[in-house]
CSV table of C-alpha atoms in Angstrom, one decimal:
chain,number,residue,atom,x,y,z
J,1,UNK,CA,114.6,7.6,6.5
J,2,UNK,CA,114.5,6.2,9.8
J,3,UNK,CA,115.9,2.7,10.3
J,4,UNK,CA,115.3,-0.5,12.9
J,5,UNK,CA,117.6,-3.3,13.5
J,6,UNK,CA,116.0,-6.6,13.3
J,7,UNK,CA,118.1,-9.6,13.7
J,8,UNK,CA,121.9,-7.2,13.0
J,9,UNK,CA,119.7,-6.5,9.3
J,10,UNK,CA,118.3,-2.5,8.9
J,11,UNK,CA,115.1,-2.2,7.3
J,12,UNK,CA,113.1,0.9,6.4
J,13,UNK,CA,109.7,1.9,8.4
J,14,UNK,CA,108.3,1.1,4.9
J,15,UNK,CA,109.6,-2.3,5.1
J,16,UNK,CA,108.0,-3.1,8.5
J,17,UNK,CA,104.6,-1.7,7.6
J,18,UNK,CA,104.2,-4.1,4.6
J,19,UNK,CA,105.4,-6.8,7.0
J,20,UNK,CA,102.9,-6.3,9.0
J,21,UNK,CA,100.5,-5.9,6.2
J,22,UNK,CA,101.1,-8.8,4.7
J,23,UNK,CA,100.9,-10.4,8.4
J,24,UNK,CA,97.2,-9.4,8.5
J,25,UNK,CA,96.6,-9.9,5.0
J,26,UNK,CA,97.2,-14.2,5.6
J,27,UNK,CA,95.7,-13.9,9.1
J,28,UNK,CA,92.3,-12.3,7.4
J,29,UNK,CA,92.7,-15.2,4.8
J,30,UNK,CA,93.4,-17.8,6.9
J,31,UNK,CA,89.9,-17.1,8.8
J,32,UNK,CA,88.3,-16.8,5.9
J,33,UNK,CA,89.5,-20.6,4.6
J,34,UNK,CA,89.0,-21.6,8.2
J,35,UNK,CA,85.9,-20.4,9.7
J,36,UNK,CA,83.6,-22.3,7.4
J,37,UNK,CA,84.4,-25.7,8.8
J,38,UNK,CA,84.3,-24.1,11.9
J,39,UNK,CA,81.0,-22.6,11.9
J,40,UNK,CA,79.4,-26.3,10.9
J,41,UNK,CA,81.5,-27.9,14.0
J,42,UNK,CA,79.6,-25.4,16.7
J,43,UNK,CA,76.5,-25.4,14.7
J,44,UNK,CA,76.4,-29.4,15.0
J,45,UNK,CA,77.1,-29.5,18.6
J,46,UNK,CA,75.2,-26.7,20.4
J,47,UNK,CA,71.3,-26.3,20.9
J,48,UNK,CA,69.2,-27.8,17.9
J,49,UNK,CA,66.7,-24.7,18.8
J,50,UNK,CA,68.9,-21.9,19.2
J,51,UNK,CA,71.3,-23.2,15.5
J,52,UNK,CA,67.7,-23.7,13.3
J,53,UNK,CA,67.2,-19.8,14.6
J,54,UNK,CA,70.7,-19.1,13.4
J,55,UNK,CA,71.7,-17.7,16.4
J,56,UNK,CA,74.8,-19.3,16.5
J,57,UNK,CA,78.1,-17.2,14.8
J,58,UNK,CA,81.6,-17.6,17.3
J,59,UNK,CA,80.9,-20.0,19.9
J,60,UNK,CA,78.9,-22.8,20.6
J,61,UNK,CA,75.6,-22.7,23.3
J,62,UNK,CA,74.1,-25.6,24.8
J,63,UNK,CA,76.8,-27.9,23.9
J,64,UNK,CA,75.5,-31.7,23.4
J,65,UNK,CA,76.7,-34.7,21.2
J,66,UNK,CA,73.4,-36.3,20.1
J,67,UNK,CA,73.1,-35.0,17.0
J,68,UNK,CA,76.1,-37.3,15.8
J,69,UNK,CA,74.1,-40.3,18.0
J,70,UNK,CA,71.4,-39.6,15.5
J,71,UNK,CA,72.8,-39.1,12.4
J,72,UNK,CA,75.1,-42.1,12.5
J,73,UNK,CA,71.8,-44.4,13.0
J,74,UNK,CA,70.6,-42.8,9.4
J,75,UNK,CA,69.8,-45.4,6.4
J,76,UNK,CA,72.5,-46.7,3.6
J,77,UNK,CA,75.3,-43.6,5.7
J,78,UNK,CA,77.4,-47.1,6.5
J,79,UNK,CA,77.4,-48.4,3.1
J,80,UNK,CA,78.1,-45.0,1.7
J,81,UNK,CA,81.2,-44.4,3.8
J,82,UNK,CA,82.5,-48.0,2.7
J,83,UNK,CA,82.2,-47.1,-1.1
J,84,UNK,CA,83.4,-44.3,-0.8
J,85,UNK,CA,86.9,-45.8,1.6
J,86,UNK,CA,87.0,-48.1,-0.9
J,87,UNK,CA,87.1,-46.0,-3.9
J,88,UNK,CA,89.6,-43.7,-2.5
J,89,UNK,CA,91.8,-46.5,-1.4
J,90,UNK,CA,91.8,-48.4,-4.6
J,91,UNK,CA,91.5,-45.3,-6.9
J,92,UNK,CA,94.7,-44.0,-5.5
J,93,UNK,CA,96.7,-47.2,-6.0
J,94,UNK,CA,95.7,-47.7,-9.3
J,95,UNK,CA,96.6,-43.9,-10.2
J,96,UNK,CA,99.5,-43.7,-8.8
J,97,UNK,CA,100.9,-47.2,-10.6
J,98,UNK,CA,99.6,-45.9,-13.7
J,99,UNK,CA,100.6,-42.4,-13.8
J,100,UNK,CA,104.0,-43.4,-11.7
J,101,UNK,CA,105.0,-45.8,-14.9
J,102,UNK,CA,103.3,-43.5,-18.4
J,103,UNK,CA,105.3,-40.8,-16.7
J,104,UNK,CA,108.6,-42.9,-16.4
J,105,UNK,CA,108.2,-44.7,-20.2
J,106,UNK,CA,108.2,-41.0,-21.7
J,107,UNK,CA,111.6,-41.0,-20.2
J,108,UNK,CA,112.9,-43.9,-21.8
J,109,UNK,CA,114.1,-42.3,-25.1
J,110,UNK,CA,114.2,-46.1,-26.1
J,111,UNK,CA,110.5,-45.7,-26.4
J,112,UNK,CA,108.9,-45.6,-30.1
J,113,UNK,CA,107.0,-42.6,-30.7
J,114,UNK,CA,107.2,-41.4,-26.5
J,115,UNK,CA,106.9,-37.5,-27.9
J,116,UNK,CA,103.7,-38.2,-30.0
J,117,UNK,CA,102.2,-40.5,-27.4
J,118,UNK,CA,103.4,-37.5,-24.3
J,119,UNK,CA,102.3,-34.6,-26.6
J,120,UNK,CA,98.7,-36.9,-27.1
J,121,UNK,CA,98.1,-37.4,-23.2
J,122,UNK,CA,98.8,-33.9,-22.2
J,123,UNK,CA,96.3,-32.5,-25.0
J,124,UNK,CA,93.7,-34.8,-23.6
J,125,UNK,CA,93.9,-31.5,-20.4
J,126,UNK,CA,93.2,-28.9,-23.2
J,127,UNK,CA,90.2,-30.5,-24.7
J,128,UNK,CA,87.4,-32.4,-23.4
J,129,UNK,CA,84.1,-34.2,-25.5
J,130,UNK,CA,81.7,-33.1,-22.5
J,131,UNK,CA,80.1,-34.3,-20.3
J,132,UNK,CA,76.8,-36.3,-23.1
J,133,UNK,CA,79.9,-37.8,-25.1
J,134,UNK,CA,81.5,-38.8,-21.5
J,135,UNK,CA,78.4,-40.4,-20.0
J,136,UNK,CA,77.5,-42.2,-23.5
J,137,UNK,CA,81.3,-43.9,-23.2
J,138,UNK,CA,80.7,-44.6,-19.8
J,139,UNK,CA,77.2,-46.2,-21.0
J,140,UNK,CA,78.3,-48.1,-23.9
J,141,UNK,CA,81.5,-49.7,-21.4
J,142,UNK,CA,78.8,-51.2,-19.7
J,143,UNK,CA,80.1,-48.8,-16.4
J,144,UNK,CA,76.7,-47.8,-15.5
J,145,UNK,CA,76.1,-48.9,-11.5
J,146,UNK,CA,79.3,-50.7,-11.5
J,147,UNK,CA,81.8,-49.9,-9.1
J,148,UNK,CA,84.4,-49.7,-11.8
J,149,UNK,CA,83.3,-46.5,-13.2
J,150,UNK,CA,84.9,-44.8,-9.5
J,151,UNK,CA,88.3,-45.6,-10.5
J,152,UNK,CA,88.8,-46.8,-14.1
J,153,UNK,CA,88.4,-43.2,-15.7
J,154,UNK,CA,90.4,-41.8,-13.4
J,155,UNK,CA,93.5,-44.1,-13.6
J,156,UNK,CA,95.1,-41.8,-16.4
J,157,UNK,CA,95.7,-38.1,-14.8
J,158,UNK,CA,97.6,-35.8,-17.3
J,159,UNK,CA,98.7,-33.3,-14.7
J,160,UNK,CA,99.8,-36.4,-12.4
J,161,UNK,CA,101.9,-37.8,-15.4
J,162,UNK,CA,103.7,-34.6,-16.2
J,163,UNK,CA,104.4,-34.1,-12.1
J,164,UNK,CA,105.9,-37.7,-12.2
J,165,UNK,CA,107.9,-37.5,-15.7
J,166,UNK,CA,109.4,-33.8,-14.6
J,167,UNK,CA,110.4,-35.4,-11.7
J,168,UNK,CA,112.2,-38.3,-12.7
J,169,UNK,CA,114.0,-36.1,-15.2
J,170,UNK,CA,115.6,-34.1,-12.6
J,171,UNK,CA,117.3,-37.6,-10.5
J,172,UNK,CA,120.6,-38.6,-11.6
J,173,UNK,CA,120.3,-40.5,-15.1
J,174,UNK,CA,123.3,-42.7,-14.1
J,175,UNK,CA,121.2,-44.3,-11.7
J,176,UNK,CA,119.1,-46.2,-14.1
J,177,UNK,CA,122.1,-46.7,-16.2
J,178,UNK,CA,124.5,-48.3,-13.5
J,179,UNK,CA,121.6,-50.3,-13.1
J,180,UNK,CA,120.5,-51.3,-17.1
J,181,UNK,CA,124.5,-52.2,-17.1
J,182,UNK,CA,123.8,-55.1,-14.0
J,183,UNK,CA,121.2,-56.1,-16.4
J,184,UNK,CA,118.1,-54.7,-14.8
J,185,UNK,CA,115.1,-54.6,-17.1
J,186,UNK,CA,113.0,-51.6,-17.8
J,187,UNK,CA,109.9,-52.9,-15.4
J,188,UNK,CA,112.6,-53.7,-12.5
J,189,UNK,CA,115.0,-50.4,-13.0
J,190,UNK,CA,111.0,-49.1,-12.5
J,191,UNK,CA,110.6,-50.6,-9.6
J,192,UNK,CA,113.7,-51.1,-7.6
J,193,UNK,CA,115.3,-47.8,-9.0
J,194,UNK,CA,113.1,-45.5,-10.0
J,195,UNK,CA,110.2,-45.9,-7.2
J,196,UNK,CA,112.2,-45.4,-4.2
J,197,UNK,CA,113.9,-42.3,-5.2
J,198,UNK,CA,110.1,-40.7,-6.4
J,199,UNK,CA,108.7,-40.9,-3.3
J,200,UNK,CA,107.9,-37.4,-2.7
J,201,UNK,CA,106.2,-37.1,-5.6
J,202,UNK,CA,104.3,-40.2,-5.3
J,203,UNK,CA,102.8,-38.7,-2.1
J,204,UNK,CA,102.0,-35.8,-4.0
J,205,UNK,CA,100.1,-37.5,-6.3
J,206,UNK,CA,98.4,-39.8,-3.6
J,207,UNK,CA,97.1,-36.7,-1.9
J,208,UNK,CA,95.7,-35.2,-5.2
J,209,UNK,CA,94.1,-38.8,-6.2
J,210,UNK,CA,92.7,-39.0,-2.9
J,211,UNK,CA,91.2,-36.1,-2.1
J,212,UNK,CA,89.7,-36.3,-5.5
J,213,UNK,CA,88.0,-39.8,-5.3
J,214,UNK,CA,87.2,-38.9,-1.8
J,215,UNK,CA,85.5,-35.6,-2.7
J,216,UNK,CA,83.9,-37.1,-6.2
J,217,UNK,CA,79.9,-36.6,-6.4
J,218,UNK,CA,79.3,-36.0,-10.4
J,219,UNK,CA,79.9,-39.5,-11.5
J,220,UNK,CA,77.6,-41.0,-9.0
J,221,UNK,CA,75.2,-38.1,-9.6
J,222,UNK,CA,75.2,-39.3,-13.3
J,223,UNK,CA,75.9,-43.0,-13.8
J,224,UNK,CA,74.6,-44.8,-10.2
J,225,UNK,CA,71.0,-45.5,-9.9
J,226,UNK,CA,71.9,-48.5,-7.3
J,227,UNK,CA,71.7,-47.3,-3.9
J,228,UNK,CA,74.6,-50.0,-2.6
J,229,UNK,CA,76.7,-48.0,-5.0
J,230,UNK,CA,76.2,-44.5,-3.5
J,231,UNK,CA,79.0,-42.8,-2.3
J,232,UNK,CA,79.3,-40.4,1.3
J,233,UNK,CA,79.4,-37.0,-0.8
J,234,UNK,CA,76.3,-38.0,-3.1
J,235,UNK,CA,74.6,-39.5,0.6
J,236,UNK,CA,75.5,-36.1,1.9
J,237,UNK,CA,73.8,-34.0,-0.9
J,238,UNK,CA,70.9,-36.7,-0.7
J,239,UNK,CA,70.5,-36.0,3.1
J,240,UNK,CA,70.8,-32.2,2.5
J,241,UNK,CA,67.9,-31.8,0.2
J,242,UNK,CA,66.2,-34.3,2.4
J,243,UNK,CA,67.1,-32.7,5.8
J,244,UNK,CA,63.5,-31.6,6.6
J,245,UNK,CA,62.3,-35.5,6.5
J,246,UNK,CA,65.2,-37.2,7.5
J,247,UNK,CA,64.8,-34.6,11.0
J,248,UNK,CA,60.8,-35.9,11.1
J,249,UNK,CA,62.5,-39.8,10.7
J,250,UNK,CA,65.0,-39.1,13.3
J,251,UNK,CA,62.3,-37.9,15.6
J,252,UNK,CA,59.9,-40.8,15.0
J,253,UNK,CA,62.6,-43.5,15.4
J,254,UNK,CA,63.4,-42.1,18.5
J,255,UNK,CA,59.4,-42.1,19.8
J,256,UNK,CA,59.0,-45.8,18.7
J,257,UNK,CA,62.3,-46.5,20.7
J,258,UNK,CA,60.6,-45.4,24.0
J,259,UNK,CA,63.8,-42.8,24.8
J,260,UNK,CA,64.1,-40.0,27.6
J,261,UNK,CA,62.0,-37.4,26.3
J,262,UNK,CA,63.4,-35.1,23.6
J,263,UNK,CA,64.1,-30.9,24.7
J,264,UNK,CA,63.9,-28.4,22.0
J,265,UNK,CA,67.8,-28.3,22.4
J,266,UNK,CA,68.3,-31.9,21.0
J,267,UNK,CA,65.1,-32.4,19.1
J,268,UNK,CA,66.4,-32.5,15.5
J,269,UNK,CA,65.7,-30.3,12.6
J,270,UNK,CA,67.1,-29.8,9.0
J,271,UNK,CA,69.5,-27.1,10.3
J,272,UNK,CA,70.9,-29.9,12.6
J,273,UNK,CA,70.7,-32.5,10.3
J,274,UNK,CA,72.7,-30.4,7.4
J,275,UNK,CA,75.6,-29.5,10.0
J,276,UNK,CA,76.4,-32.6,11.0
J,277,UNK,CA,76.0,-35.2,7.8
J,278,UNK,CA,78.5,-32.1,6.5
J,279,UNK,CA,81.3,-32.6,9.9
J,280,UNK,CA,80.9,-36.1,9.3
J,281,UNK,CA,81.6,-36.2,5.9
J,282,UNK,CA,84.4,-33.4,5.5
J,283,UNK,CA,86.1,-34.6,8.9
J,284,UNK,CA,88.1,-37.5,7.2
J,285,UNK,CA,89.7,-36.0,4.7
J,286,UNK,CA,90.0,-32.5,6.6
J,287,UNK,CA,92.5,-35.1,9.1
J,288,UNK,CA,94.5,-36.5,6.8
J,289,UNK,CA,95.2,-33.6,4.2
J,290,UNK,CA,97.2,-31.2,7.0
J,291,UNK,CA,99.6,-34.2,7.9
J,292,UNK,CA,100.5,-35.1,3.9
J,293,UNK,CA,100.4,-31.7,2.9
J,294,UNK,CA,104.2,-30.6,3.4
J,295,UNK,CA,104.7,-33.5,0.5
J,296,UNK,CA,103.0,-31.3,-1.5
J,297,UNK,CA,105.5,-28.4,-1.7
J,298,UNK,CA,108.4,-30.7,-1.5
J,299,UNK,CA,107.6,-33.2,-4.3
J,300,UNK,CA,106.3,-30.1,-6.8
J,301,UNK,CA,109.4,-28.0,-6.0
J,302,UNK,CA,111.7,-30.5,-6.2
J,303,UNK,CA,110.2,-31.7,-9.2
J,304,UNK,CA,110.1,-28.0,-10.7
J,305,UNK,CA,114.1,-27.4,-10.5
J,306,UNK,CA,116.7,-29.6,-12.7
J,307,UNK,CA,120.6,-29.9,-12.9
């Protein structure tokens, strides 16, 4: 079989072709995974008119910014983007102390009954009450339109525990030992020792915690009724199925102001109105998630390989 010599290494015509298949197979997936957010960007910025006709596929056409003018001026969007900050924010701490120490107590052989209780919090992934049983705990914890129901259930992550406590198993032991000998105690050989040396898969966790609170809609769906308590995803479904109206209020605010007059390109409509509340919303996390994501792979293979 004939041979080419790439990089002083032979390989078989056979081997190029699946190279290059595989090349195409990632490039066709990575359009796929990628062209949805990119279809709402150029939908949200080019001619109101033209998008509501869904004429628009590759490229923008009549490129204008007002549509994010407007939607930024809609009711309860600034509150909703504070809860939902602050959820994500506080969430995330309180999940990763949590999870961070469970997952370095089941390491402690020291601690009574740490396989029962670590065989106990990883069943908890297997089985589940559903979701009546859930929202009659939530209910009878008084966590109805309180903004403690956002992070208080979440605190205690299974998968988030077992990330941690595989990692920690695979640092040096004598660590915590030349440590427990200087007469550290547990909560400062935790903090001083054990922290620092975890940080990958703290970030790892953070990212996960994160993008979940941040991404959360059921548990506002199901226990908020207070409108101060909505968060931006539950805003954002509000404002989809409300699109047609919220286009007719955007329009009327915009006569009673006594603006330049509105053109079919920036007049808004539901089409409009859906794109961008969906850029808005997705653009935060869509920022932040690329720059943390290499702590990903690096705290869950590290994690993943011992001795």
């Amino acid at each position: 079989m004939s041979t080419l010599s790439i990089a002083g290494k032979e390989k078989s015509v056979t081997e190029h072709i699946f190279i290059v298949f595989v090349y195409v197979l990632y490039a066709l997936f990575t359009f796929v995974c990628v062209f949805p957010f990119y279809y709402l960007i150029i939908n949200s910025i080019s001619a109101n008119d033209i998008s509501a006709r869904g004429m628009i596929m590759f490229y923008p056409v009549g490129i204008h910014g007002r549509n994010y003018l407007d939607v930024i001026k809609l009711p309860n969007l600034a509150n909703s983007a504070f809860i939902s900050l602050s959820r994500t924010i506080l969430g995330t701490s309180m999940t990763i102390i949590a999870s961070s120490l469970l997952g370095f107590m089941f390491t402690q052989r020291q601690m009574w009954g740490r396989k029962f209780w670590y065989r106990f919090v990883v069943a908890t992934m297997y089985f589940s009450a559903g979701m009546i049983p859930w929202f009659l705990t939530m209910r009878s914890l008084g966590l109805t339109n309180s903004f403690l129901a956002y992070v208080l259930p979440s605190m205690i992550q299974p998968f988030n525990i077992i990330l941690i406590k595989t990692y920690i198993e695979s640092t040096p032991v004598e660590l915590q030992e030349a440590a427990e000998i200087d007469g550290a105690g547990i909560l400062r050989v935790y903090a001083q020792i054990v922290m620092p040396i975890c940080m990958p898969i703290i970030a790892t966790v953070a990212i996960f915690a994160a993008v979940g609170q941040w991404n959360a809609f059921q548990d506002t769906l199901l226990l908020m009724t207070d409108n101060a308590l909505y968060t931006l995803q539950f805003t954002l479904y509000r404002y989809l199925n409300e699109a047609r109206s919220l286009a007719m209020l955007i329009q009327a605010q915009s006569g009673d102001i006594g603006e330049e007059i509105i053109s079919a390109a920036t007049k808004q409509t539901p089409t409009s109105v859906q794109m961008t509340v969906s850029v808005v919303v997705v653009t935060p996390i869509l920022l932040v998630y690329p720059y943390f994501q290499r702590f990903i792979v690096k705290g869950i293979m590290i994690g993943a390989v011992k001795g």
